[in-house]
Amino acid sequence: MTTSIPGEPWSTGVARDGSGALVVGGVPVARLAQEVGTPAYVLDEADLRARAAGYRRAFETAFAEVGAGVDVYYAGKAFLSVAVARWVHDEGLRVDTASGGELTVALRAGVPGADIGLHGNNKSDEELALALDHGVGRVIVDSLVEVERLAALVRSRGGDPAPVMVRVTTGVHAGGHEYISTAHEDQKFGLSVTARDGQDSPAMTALLAVLDHPELRLLGIHSHIGSQILDPSGFEVAARVVLELRAQLARRTGVLVEEVDLGGGYGIAYLPGEVALDPDRIAKDVAASVAAAAADLATPLPRFSIEPGRAVVGPSGLTLYTVGTVKPVRVDDETERLYVSVDGGMSDNIRPALYGARYHAEVVGRLSSAPSVLARVVGKHCESGDVVVHEVQLPGDVRAGDLLAVAATGAYGRSMASNYNLLTRPPVVAVRDGAVRTLLRRETVDDLLALDQG
Ligand code: LLP
């Protein structure tokens, strides 16, 4: 059997021991399965910390070379728990949150409000009030209505003006291998920079509205262009558009905003042979292009920030399953596919069903010498779209009881998990130097029953 271990898409702490069994963070998978059960999300703490620090260092170094400062916010939507918020904060990152729940977890971790940003296209009054209560460093406003609501809230409470960024859409939309620079922005986020019918653009209108309110302090402009981006040019195009808007606002009002956020979206490897964006390279390219844009516009550079989520936590995570039913299915005259059912599925990883996302899996409890066969890893849900890994070569002798791991599930796995079919959501455990620590425990049926009012 061939194995991609060690190497991408696995975390750096993944290896096979002498018997061919997988070890992660110094912990053999058999021990993990015994101690915490399956399915389980396993996070390689050292790998996650190194990726967080790597992004911070790469951007700090590259931006310092062009004379700009930069802050790195970890996008908690990818996966947030108290421990993970602490780790990334220890590594010098701030935390980007997208709801009152994420904000509360970051605060519980002891991250100071000043190091937290709050996003959301439809924040509730309670969420805005929570942000103000804890002095969050920035509220990223997403509509003109929100500008008014936030100003009214500050007015009613008294206190310092709220620090605000305005989220704009630059017409650059990127994700996967797709990249369209002329997009007509038909989606719910942000305010378009495109002016129409002789009117100010929605983005300009919102920036002016923020400046008009003494209850708000305009920190800067925010742009997020997409996710799982592997073609870096979109970041550079979007950055230039934002810097142009900033210069336009300065010409109009004399106010040159201090900060520009370029969002997240840095792509990772999900399959062997896929190449992740290299933080050092992308940081250098983006720094060079913002420096060139600022020079063209004859404006000094702002302080920048970025918001990687997936690139920090995705590759550090794997999901450990136990194989149950194995069933050969004749697809046509030539092809047979082995359907390998595991003890989880679309409730712990919705991405294949939702986005057609591709993953890589291996049998990890042993090294098999059986010839490999074409297999599809499926879950245990009552739905034929319940696919975990669409297509993968697995040893022909894969059988019930085998441990199977799926690589690179750290981002948007647990954070998008559900209780479909009333499955209980798996635990998230951290491994490091041979030790196992539960970050989120496994849900129990009692947890589900506790919600049921009879
Ligand atoms: N900042 C903002 C404003 C965002 O909306 C996002 C992601 C990020 C940062 C982090 O993006 P990342 O670096 O993780 O790509 N559920 C989808 C991804 C949705 C991303 C939404 N926004 C998935 O599983 O692929």
Short mmCIF file of N, CA and C in Angstrom, two decimals, residues 121-288:
data_model
loop_
_atom_site.label_atom_id
_atom_site.label_comp_id
_atom_site.label_asym_id
_atom_site.label_seq_id
_atom_site.Cartn_x
_atom_site.Cartn_y
_atom_site.Cartn_z
N ASN A 121 -22.81 40.16 8.98
CA ASN A 121 -23.65 41.00 8.12
C ASN A 121 -24.98 41.32 8.78
N ASN A 122 -25.27 40.66 9.91
CA ASN A 122 -26.56 40.87 10.56
C ASN A 122 -26.40 40.74 12.06
N LYS A 123 -25.52 41.57 12.61
CA LYS A 123 -25.25 41.48 14.05
C LYS A 123 -26.50 41.94 14.82
N SER A 124 -26.76 41.26 15.93
CA SER A 124 -27.90 41.67 16.75
C SER A 124 -27.47 42.82 17.67
N ASP A 125 -28.44 43.49 18.25
CA ASP A 125 -28.12 44.54 19.22
C ASP A 125 -27.33 43.95 20.38
N GLU A 126 -27.70 42.71 20.78
CA GLU A 126 -26.99 42.07 21.90
C GLU A 126 -25.52 41.84 21.53
N GLU A 127 -25.27 41.42 20.30
CA GLU A 127 -23.88 41.18 19.89
C GLU A 127 -23.10 42.49 19.86
N LEU A 128 -23.72 43.55 19.35
CA LEU A 128 -23.03 44.84 19.31
C LEU A 128 -22.76 45.33 20.73
N ALA A 129 -23.75 45.15 21.61
CA ALA A 129 -23.58 45.61 23.00
C ALA A 129 -22.47 44.81 23.70
N LEU A 130 -22.42 43.50 23.44
CA LEU A 130 -21.37 42.67 24.03
C LEU A 130 -19.99 43.18 23.58
N ALA A 131 -19.90 43.50 22.30
CA ALA A 131 -18.63 44.02 21.76
C ALA A 131 -18.24 45.32 22.46
N LEU A 132 -19.22 46.20 22.65
CA LEU A 132 -18.93 47.49 23.30
C LEU A 132 -18.57 47.27 24.78
N ASP A 133 -19.32 46.36 25.44
CA ASP A 133 -19.05 46.08 26.85
C ASP A 133 -17.59 45.69 27.06
N HIS A 134 -17.05 44.95 26.11
CA HIS A 134 -15.70 44.42 26.29
C HIS A 134 -14.65 45.20 25.52
N GLY A 135 -15.03 46.33 24.97
CA GLY A 135 -14.07 47.20 24.30
C GLY A 135 -13.36 46.52 23.15
N VAL A 136 -14.12 45.84 22.27
CA VAL A 136 -13.44 45.18 21.15
C VAL A 136 -12.68 46.20 20.32
N GLY A 137 -11.60 45.73 19.73
CA GLY A 137 -10.70 46.63 18.99
C GLY A 137 -11.31 47.16 17.72
N ARG A 138 -12.27 46.41 17.16
CA ARG A 138 -12.92 46.91 15.95
C ARG A 138 -14.21 46.15 15.67
N VAL A 139 -15.19 46.91 15.27
CA VAL A 139 -16.43 46.33 14.78
C VAL A 139 -16.41 46.57 13.27
N ILE A 140 -16.53 45.48 12.50
CA ILE A 140 -16.49 45.64 11.05
C ILE A 140 -17.93 45.76 10.58
N VAL A 141 -18.31 46.97 10.20
CA VAL A 141 -19.71 47.19 9.83
C VAL A 141 -19.93 46.79 8.38
N ASP A 142 -21.13 46.28 8.12
CA ASP A 142 -21.40 45.60 6.86
C ASP A 142 -22.56 46.24 6.10
N SER A 143 -23.16 47.28 6.66
CA SER A 143 -24.28 47.92 5.95
C SER A 143 -24.46 49.32 6.52
N LEU A 144 -25.18 50.13 5.76
CA LEU A 144 -25.48 51.49 6.22
C LEU A 144 -26.38 51.45 7.45
N VAL A 145 -27.31 50.50 7.45
CA VAL A 145 -28.22 50.35 8.59
C VAL A 145 -27.42 50.07 9.87
N GLU A 146 -26.39 49.25 9.73
CA GLU A 146 -25.59 48.93 10.92
C GLU A 146 -24.83 50.15 11.44
N VAL A 147 -24.40 51.02 10.53
CA VAL A 147 -23.73 52.25 10.95
C VAL A 147 -24.66 53.04 11.88
N GLU A 148 -25.91 53.17 11.44
CA GLU A 148 -26.89 53.92 12.23
C GLU A 148 -27.18 53.23 13.56
N ARG A 149 -27.34 51.90 13.50
CA ARG A 149 -27.67 51.16 14.72
C ARG A 149 -26.56 51.23 15.74
N LEU A 150 -25.32 51.08 15.26
CA LEU A 150 -24.19 51.09 16.19
C LEU A 150 -24.03 52.49 16.80
N ALA A 151 -24.20 53.51 15.97
CA ALA A 151 -24.09 54.88 16.48
C ALA A 151 -25.16 55.14 17.54
N ALA A 152 -26.38 54.66 17.27
CA ALA A 152 -27.49 54.88 18.22
C ALA A 152 -27.19 54.15 19.53
N LEU A 153 -26.63 52.96 19.42
CA LEU A 153 -26.31 52.18 20.62
C LEU A 153 -25.26 52.90 21.47
N VAL A 154 -24.23 53.41 20.82
CA VAL A 154 -23.18 54.13 21.57
C VAL A 154 -23.78 55.37 22.21
N ARG A 155 -24.65 56.05 21.46
CA ARG A 155 -25.30 57.27 21.97
C ARG A 155 -26.10 56.93 23.23
N SER A 156 -26.82 55.82 23.18
CA SER A 156 -27.70 55.50 24.32
C SER A 156 -26.90 55.06 25.54
N ARG A 157 -25.70 54.51 25.31
CA ARG A 157 -24.91 54.01 26.44
C ARG A 157 -23.93 55.04 26.97
N GLY A 158 -23.55 56.00 26.11
CA GLY A 158 -22.47 56.90 26.48
C GLY A 158 -21.14 56.17 26.28
N GLY A 159 -20.07 56.82 26.63
CA GLY A 159 -18.76 56.16 26.50
C GLY A 159 -18.03 56.56 25.23
N ASP A 160 -16.87 55.91 25.04
CA ASP A 160 -16.00 56.27 23.91
C ASP A 160 -16.63 55.90 22.58
N PRO A 161 -16.22 56.62 21.54
CA PRO A 161 -16.68 56.23 20.20
C PRO A 161 -16.25 54.80 19.88
N ALA A 162 -17.09 54.07 19.15
CA ALA A 162 -16.77 52.68 18.78
C ALA A 162 -15.81 52.68 17.58
N PRO A 163 -14.73 51.87 17.67
CA PRO A 163 -13.80 51.77 16.53
C PRO A 163 -14.40 50.92 15.42
N VAL A 164 -14.43 51.47 14.22
CA VAL A 164 -15.19 50.85 13.14
C VAL A 164 -14.35 50.69 11.88
N MET A 165 -14.50 49.52 11.25
CA MET A 165 -14.00 49.36 9.87
C MET A 165 -15.23 49.14 8.99
N VAL A 166 -15.13 49.55 7.75
CA VAL A 166 -16.24 49.33 6.81
C VAL A 166 -15.84 48.22 5.86
N ARG A 167 -16.68 47.18 5.79
CA ARG A 167 -16.36 46.07 4.88
C ARG A 167 -16.85 46.41 3.49
N VAL A 168 -15.92 46.36 2.54
CA VAL A 168 -16.27 46.71 1.17
C VAL A 168 -16.10 45.50 0.26
N THR A 169 -16.79 45.53 -0.86
CA THR A 169 -16.57 44.50 -1.88
C THR A 169 -15.90 45.17 -3.06
N THR A 170 -14.81 44.55 -3.48
CA THR A 170 -13.94 45.20 -4.47
C THR A 170 -14.23 44.73 -5.89
N GLY A 171 -15.16 43.80 -6.04
CA GLY A 171 -15.38 43.24 -7.38
C GLY A 171 -14.45 42.06 -7.64
N VAL A 172 -13.52 41.81 -6.70
CA VAL A 172 -12.65 40.64 -6.84
C VAL A 172 -13.26 39.52 -6.01
N HIS A 173 -13.49 38.41 -6.69
CA HIS A 173 -14.06 37.27 -5.98
C HIS A 173 -13.20 36.07 -6.30
N ALA A 174 -12.68 35.43 -5.28
CA ALA A 174 -11.75 34.33 -5.54
C ALA A 174 -12.06 33.17 -4.65
N GLY A 175 -11.66 32.00 -5.07
CA GLY A 175 -11.87 30.80 -4.25
C GLY A 175 -11.59 29.59 -5.11
N GLY A 176 -10.99 28.57 -4.51
CA GLY A 176 -10.59 27.42 -5.31
C GLY A 176 -9.67 27.91 -6.40
N HIS A 177 -9.88 27.45 -7.62
CA HIS A 177 -9.02 27.90 -8.71
C HIS A 177 -9.68 29.02 -9.50
N GLU A 178 -10.84 29.39 -9.05
CA GLU A 178 -11.61 30.37 -9.80
C GLU A 178 -11.20 31.78 -9.40
N TYR A 179 -11.17 32.65 -10.36
CA TYR A 179 -10.80 34.02 -10.03
C TYR A 179 -11.40 34.94 -11.08
N ILE A 180 -12.30 35.78 -10.63
CA ILE A 180 -13.00 36.66 -11.56
C ILE A 180 -12.80 38.08 -11.05
N SER A 181 -12.21 38.94 -11.85
CA SER A 181 -11.89 40.26 -11.33
C SER A 181 -12.96 41.30 -11.64
N THR A 182 -13.94 40.93 -12.41
CA THR A 182 -14.92 41.95 -12.81
C THR A 182 -16.29 41.65 -12.22
N ALA A 183 -16.30 40.85 -11.17
CA ALA A 183 -17.57 40.31 -10.69
C ALA A 183 -18.59 41.39 -10.37
N HIS A 184 -19.78 41.10 -10.78
CA HIS A 184 -20.93 41.86 -10.32
C HIS A 184 -21.27 41.26 -8.97
N GLU A 185 -21.24 42.06 -7.92
CA GLU A 185 -21.30 41.50 -6.57
C GLU A 185 -22.73 41.19 -6.15
N ASP A 186 -23.16 40.00 -6.48
CA ASP A 186 -24.52 39.60 -6.15
C ASP A 186 -24.50 38.73 -4.90
N GLN A 187 -24.10 39.28 -3.78
CA GLN A 187 -24.04 38.50 -2.53
C GLN A 187 -24.23 39.44 -1.35
N LYS A 188 -24.36 38.86 -0.18
CA LYS A 188 -24.85 39.65 0.97
C LYS A 188 -23.79 40.46 1.71
N PHE A 189 -22.50 40.17 1.48
CA PHE A 189 -21.49 40.80 2.33
C PHE A 189 -21.03 42.16 1.81
N GLY A 190 -20.74 43.05 2.72
CA GLY A 190 -20.00 44.25 2.40
C GLY A 190 -20.76 45.27 1.56
N LEU A 191 -20.04 46.32 1.18
CA LEU A 191 -20.62 47.43 0.42
C LEU A 191 -19.74 47.65 -0.80
N SER A 192 -20.39 47.71 -1.93
CA SER A 192 -19.63 47.76 -3.18
C SER A 192 -18.87 49.07 -3.35
N VAL A 193 -17.69 48.99 -3.96
CA VAL A 193 -16.91 50.20 -4.26
C VAL A 193 -17.35 50.81 -5.60
N THR A 194 -18.28 50.16 -6.28
CA THR A 194 -18.68 50.65 -7.61
C THR A 194 -19.74 51.74 -7.49
N ALA A 195 -19.42 52.91 -8.06
CA ALA A 195 -20.39 54.01 -8.07
C ALA A 195 -21.27 53.85 -9.31
N ARG A 196 -22.56 54.06 -9.15
CA ARG A 196 -23.48 53.97 -10.29
C ARG A 196 -24.40 55.19 -10.34
N ASP A 197 -24.88 55.51 -11.53
CA ASP A 197 -25.87 56.57 -11.74
C ASP A 197 -25.44 57.90 -11.12
N GLY A 198 -24.16 58.19 -11.19
CA GLY A 198 -23.68 59.48 -10.67
C GLY A 198 -23.73 59.60 -9.16
N GLN A 199 -24.05 58.51 -8.48
CA GLN A 199 -24.12 58.54 -7.00
C GLN A 199 -22.81 58.02 -6.43
N ASP A 200 -22.55 58.34 -5.16
CA ASP A 200 -21.41 57.72 -4.48
C ASP A 200 -21.62 56.22 -4.43
N SER A 201 -20.51 55.49 -4.39
CA SER A 201 -20.63 54.03 -4.22
C SER A 201 -21.19 53.76 -2.82
N PRO A 202 -21.83 52.59 -2.64
CA PRO A 202 -22.29 52.23 -1.29
C PRO A 202 -21.14 52.26 -0.27
N ALA A 203 -19.94 51.86 -0.69
CA ALA A 203 -18.80 51.85 0.23
C ALA A 203 -18.48 53.29 0.66
N MET A 204 -18.40 54.19 -0.31
CA MET A 204 -18.10 55.59 0.02
C MET A 204 -19.19 56.19 0.90
N THR A 205 -20.44 55.88 0.58
CA THR A 205 -21.56 56.39 1.38
C THR A 205 -21.42 55.97 2.84
N ALA A 206 -21.06 54.69 3.04
CA ALA A 206 -20.94 54.20 4.41
C ALA A 206 -19.74 54.84 5.12
N LEU A 207 -18.63 55.00 4.40
CA LEU A 207 -17.46 55.63 5.02
C LEU A 207 -17.80 57.06 5.46
N LEU A 208 -18.50 57.78 4.59
CA LEU A 208 -18.89 59.16 4.93
C LEU A 208 -19.85 59.16 6.12
N ALA A 209 -20.75 58.18 6.14
CA ALA A 209 -21.72 58.11 7.25
C ALA A 209 -20.99 57.87 8.57
N VAL A 210 -19.99 57.00 8.55
CA VAL A 210 -19.24 56.74 9.79
C VAL A 210 -18.56 58.03 10.25
N LEU A 211 -17.94 58.74 9.29
CA LEU A 211 -17.26 59.99 9.65
C LEU A 211 -18.23 61.02 10.21
N ASP A 212 -19.47 60.95 9.78
CA ASP A 212 -20.50 61.91 10.22
C ASP A 212 -20.96 61.69 11.64
N HIS A 213 -20.66 60.51 12.20
CA HIS A 213 -21.17 60.19 13.53
C HIS A 213 -20.08 60.33 14.59
N PRO A 214 -20.26 61.24 15.51
CA PRO A 214 -19.25 61.39 16.57
C PRO A 214 -19.16 60.15 17.47
N GLU A 215 -20.18 59.28 17.41
CA GLU A 215 -20.18 58.06 18.25
C GLU A 215 -19.28 56.99 17.66
N LEU A 216 -18.80 57.21 16.43
CA LEU A 216 -18.00 56.19 15.76
C LEU A 216 -16.63 56.76 15.40
N ARG A 217 -15.64 55.89 15.47
CA ARG A 217 -14.29 56.31 15.06
C ARG A 217 -13.89 55.44 13.87
N LEU A 218 -13.70 56.07 12.73
CA LEU A 218 -13.39 55.30 11.51
C LEU A 218 -11.93 54.87 11.54
N LEU A 219 -11.74 53.54 11.75
CA LEU A 219 -10.37 52.99 11.78
C LEU A 219 -9.86 52.70 10.38
N GLY A 220 -10.76 52.11 9.57
CA GLY A 220 -10.25 51.72 8.26
C GLY A 220 -11.24 50.99 7.39
N ILE A 221 -10.68 50.32 6.39
CA ILE A 221 -11.47 49.65 5.35
C ILE A 221 -11.10 48.17 5.34
N HIS A 222 -12.11 47.33 5.16
CA HIS A 222 -11.92 45.89 5.22
C HIS A 222 -12.36 45.24 3.92
N SER A 223 -11.57 44.29 3.45
CA SER A 223 -11.96 43.54 2.24
C SER A 223 -11.60 42.07 2.42
N HIS A 224 -12.56 41.22 2.16
CA HIS A 224 -12.31 39.76 2.19
C HIS A 224 -12.82 39.22 0.88
N ILE A 225 -11.96 38.53 0.12
CA ILE A 225 -12.34 38.22 -1.27
C ILE A 225 -12.80 36.79 -1.49
N GLY A 226 -12.63 35.92 -0.50
CA GLY A 226 -13.05 34.53 -0.72
C GLY A 226 -12.23 33.59 0.14
N SER A 227 -12.37 32.31 -0.13
CA SER A 227 -11.74 31.32 0.74
C SER A 227 -11.13 30.20 -0.10
N GLN A 228 -10.16 29.50 0.51
CA GLN A 228 -9.43 28.42 -0.18
C GLN A 228 -8.89 28.95 -1.53
N ILE A 229 -8.20 30.09 -1.44
CA ILE A 229 -7.65 30.73 -2.63
C ILE A 229 -6.25 30.19 -2.88
N LEU A 230 -6.02 29.69 -4.08
CA LEU A 230 -4.69 29.17 -4.40
C LEU A 230 -3.99 30.05 -5.43
N ASP A 231 -4.74 30.95 -6.07
CA ASP A 231 -4.13 31.90 -7.01
C ASP A 231 -4.01 33.25 -6.29
N PRO A 232 -2.78 33.64 -5.94
CA PRO A 232 -2.62 34.81 -5.06
C PRO A 232 -2.93 36.16 -5.69
N SER A 233 -3.12 36.22 -7.02
CA SER A 233 -3.23 37.55 -7.65
C SER A 233 -4.46 38.33 -7.18
N GLY A 234 -5.52 37.61 -6.76
CA GLY A 234 -6.73 38.29 -6.30
C GLY A 234 -6.48 39.21 -5.12
N PHE A 235 -5.58 38.77 -4.21
CA PHE A 235 -5.27 39.60 -3.04
C PHE A 235 -4.67 40.94 -3.46
N GLU A 236 -3.80 40.87 -4.49
CA GLU A 236 -3.12 42.09 -4.91
C GLU A 236 -4.09 43.05 -5.60
N VAL A 237 -4.96 42.49 -6.43
CA VAL A 237 -5.93 43.35 -7.14
C VAL A 237 -6.86 44.02 -6.10
N ALA A 238 -7.35 43.22 -5.15
CA ALA A 238 -8.28 43.76 -4.15
C ALA A 238 -7.59 44.82 -3.29
N ALA A 239 -6.33 44.58 -2.92
CA ALA A 239 -5.62 45.54 -2.07
C ALA A 239 -5.51 46.89 -2.78
N ARG A 240 -5.24 46.83 -4.06
CA ARG A 240 -5.11 48.10 -4.81
C ARG A 240 -6.45 48.84 -4.84
N VAL A 241 -7.53 48.11 -5.04
CA VAL A 241 -8.85 48.75 -5.07
C VAL A 241 -9.15 49.42 -3.72
N VAL A 242 -8.80 48.74 -2.64
CA VAL A 242 -9.05 49.32 -1.31
C VAL A 242 -8.18 50.56 -1.09
N LEU A 243 -6.93 50.50 -1.52
CA LEU A 243 -6.06 51.67 -1.34
C LEU A 243 -6.55 52.84 -2.19
N GLU A 244 -7.10 52.53 -3.35
CA GLU A 244 -7.67 53.61 -4.18
C GLU A 244 -8.87 54.26 -3.49
N LEU A 245 -9.71 53.42 -2.89
CA LEU A 245 -10.87 53.96 -2.17
C LEU A 245 -10.41 54.83 -1.00
N ARG A 246 -9.36 54.36 -0.32
CA ARG A 246 -8.82 55.13 0.82
C ARG A 246 -8.31 56.50 0.35
N ALA A 247 -7.62 56.50 -0.79
CA ALA A 247 -7.09 57.76 -1.31
C ALA A 247 -8.23 58.69 -1.74
N GLN A 248 -9.25 58.09 -2.33
CA GLN A 248 -10.43 58.85 -2.77
C GLN A 248 -11.12 59.51 -1.56
N LEU A 249 -11.25 58.75 -0.48
CA LEU A 249 -11.87 59.29 0.74
C LEU A 249 -11.02 60.44 1.29
N ALA A 250 -9.71 60.28 1.21
CA ALA A 250 -8.81 61.32 1.73
C ALA A 250 -8.94 62.60 0.91
N ARG A 251 -9.03 62.44 -0.42
CA ARG A 251 -9.18 63.63 -1.28
C ARG A 251 -10.49 64.34 -0.97
N ARG A 252 -11.48 63.55 -0.69
CA ARG A 252 -12.83 64.09 -0.47
C ARG A 252 -12.96 64.75 0.90
N THR A 253 -12.36 64.14 1.93
CA THR A 253 -12.63 64.59 3.31
C THR A 253 -11.39 65.03 4.07
N GLY A 254 -10.22 64.74 3.52
CA GLY A 254 -8.98 65.02 4.27
C GLY A 254 -8.66 63.94 5.28
N VAL A 255 -9.50 62.92 5.38
CA VAL A 255 -9.24 61.85 6.35
C VAL A 255 -8.59 60.66 5.64
N LEU A 256 -7.36 60.36 6.04
CA LEU A 256 -6.66 59.20 5.49
C LEU A 256 -6.74 58.10 6.54
N VAL A 257 -7.59 57.09 6.30
CA VAL A 257 -7.81 56.08 7.36
C VAL A 257 -6.53 55.31 7.63
N GLU A 258 -6.40 54.91 8.93
CA GLU A 258 -5.12 54.33 9.38
C GLU A 258 -4.94 52.88 9.00
N GLU A 259 -6.06 52.14 8.82
CA GLU A 259 -5.92 50.69 8.70
C GLU A 259 -6.64 50.13 7.48
N VAL A 260 -6.05 49.06 6.96
CA VAL A 260 -6.68 48.31 5.86
C VAL A 260 -6.55 46.82 6.18
N ASP A 261 -7.69 46.13 6.15
CA ASP A 261 -7.66 44.69 6.38
C ASP A 261 -7.91 43.98 5.05
N LEU A 262 -7.05 42.99 4.77
CA LEU A 262 -7.15 42.29 3.48
C LEU A 262 -7.83 40.93 3.61
N GLY A 263 -8.39 40.64 4.78
CA GLY A 263 -9.20 39.44 4.94
C GLY A 263 -8.40 38.15 4.99
N GLY A 264 -9.13 37.05 4.87
CA GLY A 264 -8.48 35.72 4.92
C GLY A 264 -8.59 35.06 3.56
N GLY A 265 -8.57 33.73 3.57
CA GLY A 265 -8.79 33.01 2.33
C GLY A 265 -7.61 32.19 1.83
N TYR A 266 -6.52 32.17 2.58
CA TYR A 266 -5.29 31.50 2.13
C TYR A 266 -5.50 30.00 2.00
N GLY A 267 -5.27 29.47 0.82
CA GLY A 267 -5.61 28.08 0.51
C GLY A 267 -4.60 27.08 1.06
N ILE A 268 -5.10 25.88 1.35
CA ILE A 268 -4.25 24.81 1.90
C ILE A 268 -4.32 23.58 0.98
N ALA A 269 -3.46 22.61 1.27
CA ALA A 269 -3.48 21.34 0.53
C ALA A 269 -4.46 20.40 1.21
N TYR A 270 -5.38 19.83 0.44
CA TYR A 270 -6.28 18.81 0.96
C TYR A 270 -5.88 17.41 0.47
N LEU A 271 -5.17 17.37 -0.67
CA LEU A 271 -4.82 16.08 -1.29
C LEU A 271 -3.31 15.99 -1.43
N PRO A 272 -2.77 14.76 -1.43
CA PRO A 272 -1.33 14.62 -1.70
C PRO A 272 -1.03 15.26 -3.05
N GLY A 273 0.05 16.00 -3.12
CA GLY A 273 0.42 16.63 -4.39
C GLY A 273 -0.15 18.03 -4.57
N GLU A 274 -1.15 18.40 -3.78
CA GLU A 274 -1.68 19.77 -3.87
C GLU A 274 -0.70 20.71 -3.17
N VAL A 275 -0.60 21.92 -3.68
CA VAL A 275 0.36 22.84 -3.08
C VAL A 275 -0.38 24.00 -2.40
N ALA A 276 -0.14 24.15 -1.11
CA ALA A 276 -0.76 25.24 -0.33
C ALA A 276 -0.11 26.56 -0.72
N LEU A 277 -0.80 27.66 -0.44
CA LEU A 277 -0.16 28.97 -0.60
C LEU A 277 0.97 29.06 0.41
N ASP A 278 2.11 29.58 -0.02
CA ASP A 278 3.25 29.73 0.87
C ASP A 278 3.18 31.11 1.53
N PRO A 279 3.04 31.16 2.88
CA PRO A 279 2.86 32.47 3.53
C PRO A 279 3.99 33.45 3.23
N ASP A 280 5.23 32.95 3.15
CA ASP A 280 6.35 33.88 2.89
C ASP A 280 6.21 34.51 1.51
N ARG A 281 5.84 33.67 0.53
CA ARG A 281 5.73 34.19 -0.84
C ARG A 281 4.57 35.16 -0.98
N ILE A 282 3.43 34.76 -0.46
CA ILE A 282 2.25 35.61 -0.62
C ILE A 282 2.44 36.93 0.13
N ALA A 283 3.07 36.85 1.31
CA ALA A 283 3.30 38.08 2.10
C ALA A 283 4.20 39.03 1.31
N LYS A 284 5.25 38.49 0.70
CA LYS A 284 6.17 39.33 -0.08
C LYS A 284 5.44 39.96 -1.28
N ASP A 285 4.67 39.13 -1.98
CA ASP A 285 3.97 39.63 -3.17
C ASP A 285 2.96 40.71 -2.81
N VAL A 286 2.20 40.47 -1.75
CA VAL A 286 1.17 41.45 -1.38
C VAL A 286 1.84 42.73 -0.87
N ALA A 287 2.91 42.57 -0.08
CA ALA A 287 3.61 43.76 0.44
C ALA A 287 4.14 44.60 -0.73
N ALA A 288 4.74 43.92 -1.71
CA ALA A 288 5.29 44.66 -2.85
C ALA A 288 4.17 45.36 -3.60
#
